[in-house]
CSV table of C-alpha atoms in Angstrom, one decimal:
chain,number,residue,atom,x,y,z
A,1,MET,CA,178.9,11.2,176.2
A,2,SER,CA,179.5,14.7,175.2
A,3,ALA,CA,176.7,16.8,173.4
A,4,ARG,CA,176.5,15.9,169.7
A,5,ALA,CA,175.7,17.8,166.6
A,6,GLY,CA,174.9,17.3,163.0
A,7,ILE,CA,175.4,19.6,159.9
A,8,VAL,CA,173.2,19.7,156.9
A,9,VAL,CA,175.0,21.5,154.0
A,10,THR,CA,172.2,22.5,151.4
A,11,GLY,CA,172.5,23.5,147.8
A,12,THR,CA,172.3,21.6,144.5
A,13,GLU,CA,175.5,23.3,143.4
A,14,VAL,CA,177.4,21.9,146.3
A,15,LEU,CA,175.7,18.4,146.1
A,16,THR,CA,176.8,18.2,142.2
A,17,GLY,CA,180.3,19.5,142.8
A,18,ARG,CA,180.1,22.7,140.9
A,19,VAL,CA,180.8,24.5,144.3
A,20,ALA,CA,183.1,22.9,147.0
A,21,ASP,CA,181.8,22.6,150.4
A,22,ARG,CA,183.7,24.9,152.8
A,23,ASN,CA,181.2,25.4,155.6
A,24,GLY,CA,181.0,21.6,156.7
A,25,PRO,CA,184.8,21.5,157.4
A,26,TRP,CA,184.8,24.9,159.0
A,27,LEU,CA,181.8,24.2,161.3
A,28,ALA,CA,183.4,20.7,162.1
A,29,ASP,CA,186.5,22.5,163.6
A,30,ARG,CA,184.4,25.0,165.6
A,31,LEU,CA,182.4,22.2,167.1
A,32,LEU,CA,185.6,20.4,167.9
A,33,GLU,CA,186.9,23.6,169.5
A,34,LEU,CA,183.6,23.5,171.8
A,35,GLY,CA,183.9,20.0,172.8
A,36,VAL,CA,180.9,19.1,170.9
A,37,GLU,CA,181.0,15.6,169.2
A,38,LEU,CA,180.2,15.7,165.3
A,39,ALA,CA,177.8,13.0,164.4
A,40,HIS,CA,177.4,13.5,160.8
A,41,ILE,CA,177.9,16.1,157.9
A,42,THR,CA,175.2,15.6,155.2
A,43,ILE,CA,174.9,17.4,151.9
A,44,CYS,CA,171.7,17.6,149.9
A,45,GLY,CA,170.0,19.5,147.2
A,46,ASP,CA,167.6,22.3,147.6
A,47,ARG,CA,164.5,20.2,147.4
A,48,PRO,CA,162.5,20.8,150.8
A,49,THR,CA,161.7,17.0,151.0
A,50,ASP,CA,165.4,16.2,150.8
A,51,ILE,CA,166.3,18.8,153.4
A,52,GLU,CA,163.6,17.7,155.7
A,53,SER,CA,164.8,14.0,155.4
A,54,GLN,CA,168.2,15.0,156.5
A,55,LEU,CA,166.9,17.0,159.4
A,56,ARG,CA,164.7,13.9,160.5
A,57,PHE,CA,167.7,11.6,160.0
A,58,LEU,CA,169.9,13.6,162.4
A,59,ALA,CA,167.1,13.9,164.9
A,60,ALA,CA,166.7,10.1,165.0
A,61,GLU,CA,170.3,9.9,165.5
A,62,GLY,CA,169.8,11.7,168.9
A,63,VAL,CA,171.9,14.9,168.1
A,64,ASP,CA,171.3,17.8,170.3
A,65,LEU,CA,172.1,20.4,167.8
A,66,ILE,CA,171.5,20.5,164.0
A,67,ILE,CA,173.3,23.3,161.8
A,68,THR,CA,172.3,24.0,158.3
A,69,SER,CA,174.0,26.1,156.0
A,70,GLY,CA,172.5,27.7,152.8
A,71,GLY,CA,169.1,28.4,151.1
A,72,LEU,CA,168.4,31.7,153.0
A,73,GLY,CA,168.3,34.0,149.8
A,74,PRO,CA,165.3,35.7,148.3
A,75,THR,CA,164.9,33.3,145.3
A,76,ALA,CA,162.2,30.6,145.0
A,77,ASP,CA,164.7,27.8,145.6
A,78,ASP,CA,165.9,29.2,149.0
A,79,LEU,CA,163.6,27.1,151.2
A,80,THR,CA,165.7,26.1,154.1
A,81,VAL,CA,163.9,28.4,156.7
A,82,GLU,CA,160.5,27.4,155.6
A,83,THR,CA,161.6,23.6,155.6
A,84,VAL,CA,163.2,24.0,159.2
A,85,ALA,CA,160.0,25.6,160.5
A,86,ARG,CA,157.9,22.8,159.3
A,87,PHE,CA,160.3,20.2,161.0
A,88,CYS,CA,160.2,22.1,164.2
A,89,GLY,CA,156.4,22.4,164.0
A,90,ARG,CA,156.4,26.1,164.1
A,91,ASP,CA,154.6,28.8,161.9
A,92,ILE,CA,156.3,31.2,159.6
A,93,VAL,CA,155.7,34.8,160.5
A,94,LEU,CA,156.9,38.0,159.2
A,95,ASP,CA,159.2,40.0,161.4
A,96,GLU,CA,158.7,43.6,160.4
A,97,VAL,CA,161.9,45.0,162.4
A,98,LEU,CA,163.9,42.6,160.4
A,99,GLU,CA,162.3,43.4,157.2
A,100,ALA,CA,163.1,47.1,157.8
A,101,ARG,CA,166.7,46.1,158.7
A,102,ILE,CA,167.1,44.1,155.4
A,103,ALA,CA,165.7,47.1,153.5
A,104,GLU,CA,168.3,49.5,155.1
A,105,ILE,CA,171.0,46.9,153.9
A,106,ILE,CA,169.7,46.8,150.3
A,107,LYS,CA,169.2,50.5,149.8
A,108,PRO,CA,172.9,51.4,149.4
A,109,MET,CA,173.3,48.2,147.2
A,110,MET,CA,170.8,49.5,144.7
A,111,ALA,CA,172.9,52.7,144.0
A,112,ARG,CA,175.2,50.2,142.1
A,113,TYR,CA,172.4,49.7,139.6
A,114,SER,CA,170.9,52.2,137.2
A,115,GLY,CA,169.8,52.6,133.7
A,116,PRO,CA,167.1,51.0,131.5
A,117,GLY,CA,165.8,47.7,133.1
A,118,ALA,CA,167.3,48.3,136.6
A,119,PRO,CA,164.8,47.2,139.3
A,120,ASP,CA,163.4,49.9,141.5
A,121,PHE,CA,163.8,49.8,145.3
A,122,ALA,CA,160.2,48.7,146.1
A,123,THR,CA,160.4,45.7,143.7
A,124,VAL,CA,163.8,44.5,145.2
A,125,ARG,CA,162.5,45.0,148.7
A,126,ALA,CA,159.3,43.1,148.0
A,127,ALA,CA,161.7,40.3,146.7
A,128,ASN,CA,163.7,40.3,149.9
A,129,ARG,CA,160.7,40.2,152.2
A,130,LYS,CA,161.0,36.5,152.0
A,131,GLN,CA,164.1,36.7,153.9
A,132,ALA,CA,162.1,38.4,156.9
A,133,MET,CA,159.8,35.4,157.3
A,134,VAL,CA,161.0,33.5,160.3
A,135,PRO,CA,159.9,30.5,162.4
A,136,ALA,CA,157.8,31.8,165.4
A,137,GLY,CA,159.7,32.0,168.6
A,138,ALA,CA,163.1,31.7,166.8
A,139,THR,CA,166.0,33.9,167.8
A,140,ILE,CA,167.1,35.9,164.7
A,141,LEU,CA,170.7,36.4,163.9
A,142,ASP,CA,171.5,39.8,162.2
A,143,PRO,CA,172.5,39.5,158.6
A,144,VAL,CA,176.1,39.8,157.5
A,145,GLY,CA,174.8,40.1,153.9
A,146,THR,CA,171.3,40.2,153.5
A,147,ALA,CA,170.2,36.9,154.9
A,148,PRO,CA,169.5,36.6,158.6
A,149,GLY,CA,170.1,33.5,160.4
A,150,VAL,CA,167.8,31.9,162.9
A,151,VAL,CA,168.0,29.6,165.9
A,152,VAL,CA,165.0,27.7,166.7
A,153,PRO,CA,165.0,26.1,170.1
A,154,GLY,CA,163.8,22.5,170.6
A,155,THR,CA,164.9,18.9,170.8
A,156,PRO,CA,167.1,19.1,168.8
A,157,THR,CA,167.8,22.9,168.5
A,158,VAL,CA,168.3,23.8,165.0
A,159,MET,CA,170.8,26.6,164.0
A,160,VAL,CA,170.1,28.0,160.4
A,161,LEU,CA,173.0,29.9,158.9
A,162,PRO,CA,173.5,31.4,155.2
A,163,GLY,CA,175.7,29.5,152.5
A,164,PRO,CA,178.4,32.0,151.7
A,165,PRO,CA,181.4,31.6,154.1
A,166,ARG,CA,181.8,35.3,154.5
A,167,GLU,CA,178.4,35.5,156.0
A,168,LEU,CA,178.3,32.2,157.7
A,169,GLN,CA,181.6,32.5,159.6
A,170,PRO,CA,181.0,36.1,161.3
A,171,MET,CA,177.5,34.7,162.4
A,172,TRP,CA,178.7,31.6,164.0
A,173,HIS,CA,179.9,33.3,167.3
A,174,LYS,CA,176.5,35.1,167.8
A,175,ALA,CA,174.7,31.8,167.1
A,176,VAL,CA,176.7,29.9,169.6
A,177,ALA,CA,176.1,32.6,172.2
A,178,THR,CA,172.2,32.3,172.1
A,179,PRO,CA,170.6,30.8,175.1
A,180,ALA,CA,169.1,27.8,172.9
A,181,VAL,CA,172.5,26.7,171.6
A,182,GLN,CA,174.0,27.1,174.9
A,183,GLN,CA,171.4,24.9,176.6
A,184,ALA,CA,171.7,22.4,173.5
A,185,ILE,CA,175.5,22.0,174.1
A,186,ALA,CA,175.4,22.1,177.8
A,187,GLY,CA,176.6,18.6,178.1
A,188,ARG,CA,179.7,19.1,176.0
A,189,THR,CA,183.0,18.0,177.3
A,190,HIS,CA,185.6,20.7,177.8
A,191,TYR,CA,188.8,19.9,176.0
A,192,ALA,CA,192.1,21.4,175.6
A,193,GLN,CA,193.4,21.4,171.8
A,194,GLN,CA,196.9,21.9,170.5
A,195,MET,CA,198.2,21.8,167.2
A,196,ILE,CA,201.9,21.3,166.0
A,197,ARG,CA,203.0,21.7,162.4
A,198,MET,CA,205.8,19.9,161.0
A,199,PHE,CA,207.7,20.0,157.5
A,200,GLY,CA,210.2,17.7,156.1
A,201,LEU,CA,209.0,14.6,158.0
A,202,PRO,CA,207.2,11.7,156.2
A,203,GLU,CA,203.9,10.5,157.7
A,204,SER,CA,205.6,7.1,158.3
A,205,GLY,CA,208.0,8.7,160.5
A,206,LEU,CA,205.6,10.4,162.7
A,207,ALA,CA,203.5,7.1,162.8
A,208,ASP,CA,206.7,5.2,164.3
A,209,THR,CA,207.1,8.1,166.9
A,210,LEU,CA,203.3,7.8,167.9
A,211,ARG,CA,203.6,3.9,168.3
A,212,HIS,CA,206.4,4.6,170.7
A,213,ALA,CA,204.5,7.1,172.6
A,214,GLN,CA,201.6,4.6,172.7
A,215,GLU,CA,204.0,2.1,174.4
A,216,THR,CA,205.8,4.6,176.7
A,217,ILE,CA,203.6,7.4,177.8
A,218,PRO,CA,201.1,6.8,180.8
A,219,GLY,CA,197.8,8.0,179.8
A,220,PHE,CA,198.5,8.3,176.2
A,221,HIS,CA,195.2,6.5,175.3
A,222,ARG,CA,193.4,9.9,176.6
A,223,LEU,CA,195.0,11.9,173.9
A,224,GLU,CA,192.7,12.0,170.8
A,225,ILE,CA,195.3,12.6,168.1
A,226,THR,CA,194.6,13.6,164.5
A,227,THR,CA,197.1,13.8,161.8
A,228,CYS,CA,196.7,15.4,158.3
A,229,LEU,CA,199.2,15.9,155.4
A,230,ARG,CA,198.4,19.4,153.9
A,231,ARG,CA,200.4,21.2,151.3
A,232,GLY,CA,203.4,19.0,152.1
A,233,GLU,CA,203.1,19.8,155.7
A,234,LEU,CA,202.1,17.6,158.7
A,235,GLU,CA,199.4,18.9,161.1
A,236,ILE,CA,199.2,17.1,164.3
A,237,VAL,CA,196.1,18.1,166.3
A,238,THR,CA,195.9,16.7,169.8
A,239,ARG,CA,192.6,17.0,171.9
A,240,TYR,CA,192.4,15.8,175.6
A,241,GLU,CA,190.6,16.7,178.8
A,242,PRO,CA,192.6,19.0,181.1
A,243,ASP,CA,193.5,16.3,183.5
A,244,ALA,CA,195.5,14.6,180.7
A,245,ALA,CA,197.9,17.5,180.2
A,246,GLU,CA,200.8,15.6,181.7
A,247,ALA,CA,200.4,13.1,178.8
A,248,TYR,CA,200.3,15.8,176.2
A,249,ARG,CA,203.4,17.3,177.7
A,250,GLN,CA,205.2,14.0,177.5
A,251,LEU,CA,204.2,13.6,173.8
A,252,LEU,CA,205.4,17.0,173.1
A,253,GLU,CA,208.8,16.3,174.6
A,254,LEU,CA,209.1,13.3,172.5
A,255,LEU,CA,208.2,15.1,169.4
A,256,ARG,CA,210.8,17.6,170.3
A,257,GLU,CA,213.4,14.9,171.0
A,258,ARG,CA,212.8,12.9,167.7
A,259,HIS,CA,211.8,15.7,165.3
A,260,ALA,CA,213.1,19.0,166.4
A,261,GLY,CA,214.2,19.8,162.9
A,262,ALA,CA,210.7,19.2,161.5
A,263,ILE,CA,208.8,21.2,164.1
A,264,PHE,CA,208.2,24.8,163.0
A,265,SER,CA,205.1,25.6,164.9
A,266,GLU,CA,203.9,24.3,168.4
A,267,ASP,CA,200.8,26.6,168.7
A,268,GLY,CA,199.2,26.1,165.1
A,269,SER,CA,200.9,29.1,163.5
A,270,GLN,CA,201.1,28.7,159.8
A,271,ILE,CA,204.2,29.0,157.7
A,272,ASP,CA,202.6,32.0,155.8
A,273,ASP,CA,202.0,33.9,158.9
A,274,LEU,CA,205.6,33.1,160.4
A,275,VAL,CA,207.2,34.3,157.2
A,276,ALA,CA,205.2,37.5,157.2
A,277,SER,CA,206.5,38.3,160.7
A,278,ALA,CA,209.9,37.4,159.9
A,279,LEU,CA,209.8,39.9,156.8
A,280,ALA,CA,209.2,42.8,159.0
A,281,GLY,CA,211.5,45.6,158.0
A,282,ARG,CA,212.7,43.8,154.9
A,283,GLN,CA,211.8,43.9,151.2
A,284,ILE,CA,211.4,40.8,149.4
A,285,ALA,CA,211.2,39.9,145.5
A,286,THR,CA,210.3,36.7,143.7
A,287,ALA,CA,211.6,35.3,140.5
A,288,GLU,CA,209.4,32.3,139.5
A,289,SER,CA,209.5,30.1,136.6
A,290,CYS,CA,207.3,27.0,137.2
A,291,THR,CA,205.2,28.6,139.9
A,292,ALA,CA,204.3,31.5,137.7
A,293,GLY,CA,203.5,33.9,140.4
A,294,LEU,CA,202.0,31.5,143.0
A,295,LEU,CA,204.6,32.3,145.5
A,296,ALA,CA,204.2,36.0,145.1
A,297,GLY,CA,200.4,35.3,145.7
A,298,ARG,CA,201.1,33.5,148.8
A,299,LEU,CA,203.3,36.1,150.1
A,300,ALA,CA,200.8,38.7,149.3
A,301,ASP,CA,197.8,37.1,151.2
A,302,PRO,CA,198.6,38.1,154.9
A,303,PRO,CA,197.4,41.5,155.8
A,304,GLY,CA,200.2,44.0,155.6
A,305,ALA,CA,202.0,42.4,152.7
A,306,SER,CA,202.6,45.8,151.0
A,307,GLY,CA,204.9,46.6,153.9
A,308,TYR,CA,207.5,43.8,152.6
A,309,LEU,CA,206.6,42.7,149.2
A,310,ALA,CA,208.4,44.7,146.7
A,311,GLY,CA,207.3,42.7,143.6
A,312,GLY,CA,208.0,39.7,141.4
A,313,VAL,CA,209.1,38.4,138.0
A,314,VAL,CA,207.4,35.6,136.2
A,315,SER,CA,210.3,34.5,134.0
A,316,TYR,CA,208.7,31.3,132.3
A,317,SER,CA,210.7,31.4,129.0
A,318,ASN,CA,214.5,31.5,129.0
A,319,GLU,CA,214.3,34.8,127.1
A,320,ALA,CA,212.3,36.3,130.0
A,321,LYS,CA,215.0,34.9,132.5
A,322,VAL,CA,217.6,36.8,130.5
A,323,GLU,CA,215.9,39.9,129.5
A,324,LEU,CA,214.0,40.5,132.9
A,325,LEU,CA,216.4,39.1,135.4
A,326,GLY,CA,219.8,39.5,133.7
A,327,VAL,CA,220.4,35.6,133.9
A,328,ASP,CA,223.4,34.8,131.5
A,329,ALA,CA,222.3,32.9,128.4
A,330,ALA,CA,225.5,30.9,128.5
A,331,LEU,CA,224.5,29.8,132.1
A,332,ILE,CA,221.2,28.4,130.9
A,333,ALA,CA,223.0,26.7,127.8
A,334,GLU,CA,225.5,25.1,130.0
A,335,HIS,CA,223.3,23.9,133.1
A,336,GLY,CA,219.8,24.2,131.8
A,337,ALA,CA,216.9,26.4,132.9
A,338,VAL,CA,216.1,24.0,135.7
A,339,SER,CA,219.5,24.1,137.7
A,340,GLU,CA,220.8,25.5,140.8
A,341,PRO,CA,223.2,28.0,139.0
A,342,VAL,CA,220.2,29.3,137.1
A,343,ALA,CA,218.1,29.7,140.4
A,344,GLU,CA,220.9,31.5,141.9
A,345,ALA,CA,221.3,33.9,139.1
A,346,MET,CA,217.4,34.5,139.1
A,347,ALA,CA,217.4,35.4,142.7
A,348,ALA,CA,220.4,37.9,142.2
A,349,GLY,CA,218.5,39.3,139.3
A,350,ALA,CA,215.3,39.8,141.4
A,351,LEU,CA,217.5,41.5,144.3
A,352,ARG,CA,218.8,43.8,141.7
A,353,ARG,CA,215.7,44.7,139.9
A,354,PHE,CA,213.6,45.5,142.9
A,355,GLY,CA,216.4,47.0,145.3
A,356,ALA,CA,215.3,44.3,147.8
A,357,ASP,CA,217.3,42.6,150.3
A,358,THR,CA,215.6,39.3,150.3
A,359,ALA,CA,214.8,37.1,147.1
A,360,VAL,CA,213.3,33.8,146.4
A,361,ALA,CA,213.7,32.1,143.0
A,362,ILE,CA,212.0,28.9,141.8
A,363,THR,CA,212.7,27.0,138.6
A,364,GLY,CA,211.4,23.5,137.8
A,365,ILE,CA,209.6,21.0,135.8
A,366,ALA,CA,205.9,20.6,136.8
A,367,GLY,CA,205.1,18.3,134.1
A,368,PRO,CA,203.4,16.2,132.7
A,369,GLY,CA,206.2,16.5,129.9
A,370,GLY,CA,209.5,18.0,129.9
A,371,GLY,CA,211.3,15.6,132.2
A,372,THR,CA,214.6,13.7,131.5
A,373,PRO,CA,216.3,11.0,133.1
A,374,ASP,CA,218.6,13.2,134.9
A,375,LYS,CA,215.8,15.8,135.6
A,376,PRO,CA,212.6,14.0,135.9
A,377,VAL,CA,209.1,15.6,136.4
A,378,GLY,CA,209.0,17.2,139.7
A,379,THR,CA,212.5,18.3,139.9
A,380,VAL,CA,212.6,22.0,141.2
A,381,CYS,CA,215.4,24.3,142.2
A,382,PHE,CA,215.2,27.0,144.7
A,383,CYS,CA,217.3,29.7,146.0
A,384,ILE,CA,217.0,32.2,148.7
A,385,ALA,CA,219.2,35.1,148.5
A,386,LEU,CA,219.9,37.8,151.1
A,387,GLY,CA,221.4,41.1,150.6
A,388,ASP,CA,224.2,40.4,152.9
A,389,GLY,CA,225.4,37.6,150.6
A,390,ARG,CA,224.0,34.8,152.3
A,391,LYS,CA,221.8,32.2,150.3
A,392,ILE,CA,220.3,28.8,150.6
A,393,THR,CA,220.2,26.8,147.3
A,394,ARG,CA,218.3,23.3,147.1
A,395,THR,CA,217.2,21.0,144.4
A,396,THR,CA,214.3,18.7,145.3
A,397,ARG,CA,212.1,16.2,143.6
A,398,LEU,CA,208.3,16.8,144.4
A,399,PRO,CA,205.6,14.1,144.0
A,400,GLY,CA,202.2,14.5,142.4
A,401,GLU,CA,200.7,15.9,139.2
A,402,ARG,CA,201.4,19.2,137.7
A,403,ALA,CA,199.2,21.3,140.2
A,404,ASP,CA,200.7,19.3,143.2
A,405,VAL,CA,204.1,20.2,142.1
A,406,ARG,CA,203.3,23.9,141.7
A,407,GLU,CA,201.6,24.2,144.9
A,408,ARG,CA,204.3,22.2,146.9
A,409,SER,CA,207.1,24.2,145.4
A,410,THR,CA,205.7,27.4,147.1
A,411,THR,CA,205.5,25.5,150.4
A,412,VAL,CA,209.1,24.4,150.1
A,413,ALA,CA,210.2,28.0,149.2
A,414,MET,CA,208.2,29.5,152.3
A,415,HIS,CA,210.0,26.9,154.5
A,416,LEU,CA,213.4,27.7,153.1
A,417,LEU,CA,212.8,31.3,153.2
A,418,TYR,CA,211.5,31.1,157.1
A,419,ARG,CA,214.9,29.1,157.7
A,420,ALA,CA,217.1,31.8,156.1
A,421,LEU,CA,215.3,34.7,158.0
A,422,SER,CA,215.3,32.7,161.4
A,423,ASN,CA,219.1,32.2,161.2
A,424,GLY,CA,220.1,35.8,161.7
């Protein structure tokens, strides 16, 4: 069996659902990449007895590595390091070098606070001294924020990481490189991992293909396949030992043969990044009704978006469509706001208004009200218009509640846009 790990996510705010757990899934993916089997993810509050019970549970399960996230701050309820030290049978000691390092991090932060009631530097430094208390013999991971991480060697080895993902994620690679963690995961299995992304294929269609693959591909049983429907797209992650590469090659050929039109990425690239690359040298404008700016937000997410995103219009009302995009009021009266002619007019208006060479328009009924027998809730019309006169216009019916319809509309729009840009 491969090396095994367990994850303990701490924090009462996570346990109660006020804050969503982003660290558990992210760490699970990183362990998978390393070839380390994940035994359990547990979530507990900030009480030391609860944290320690989770540590003892995972140790009893025989894991080689335990990863904790959260509870490394300067406040009284941040007790993870102290609890881990007790679990590992180690004293807590003050690391003076680390204390000085934390003080240097805090100093520029203090410049933001002034005026009556603002704490002085000495008071804040004393409060943060707690973060420099570490288990004896532990390897210290330099802070990304103000909280250092630690790796405590032993059986199992315990990796203690901060709670904020922006601090945890950069610290992960340093933690994995420590001798204690490398020794703990030395028995891991070395896997290859591939991801294929599809759009426009129902899960049932993929399931039928995988059943066929199981019956026809030698060594298929050696492929560990995980499928996930996310944002209306299918992700197929396949993990396998290197000597099973031929089975994966045959699976990929079968997927290409049966679903070539649905595959948009064979290397895990996301549609947002593919669209961003395809927009290089272009200027795009958006005209959104039911999505109210969600698509423009997605287009703006990748770094460098200012190079191609000209702007967008949220034309939620009919009046906004007429006044901001130049849509003919008679067109709306004849066909309705949710119609292909209006979507095309919105896209044309966006091209004109921003002097762009690419435009995307979305108009639809997100619900829960507003639907009719002819245009039920979930009906959404799209238009991709290019400056050379080419355009793609589609109407689709999207499932789900209001938030689902709005989010999936942006996914449909991104794929239509990528198709338009990829066809010359």
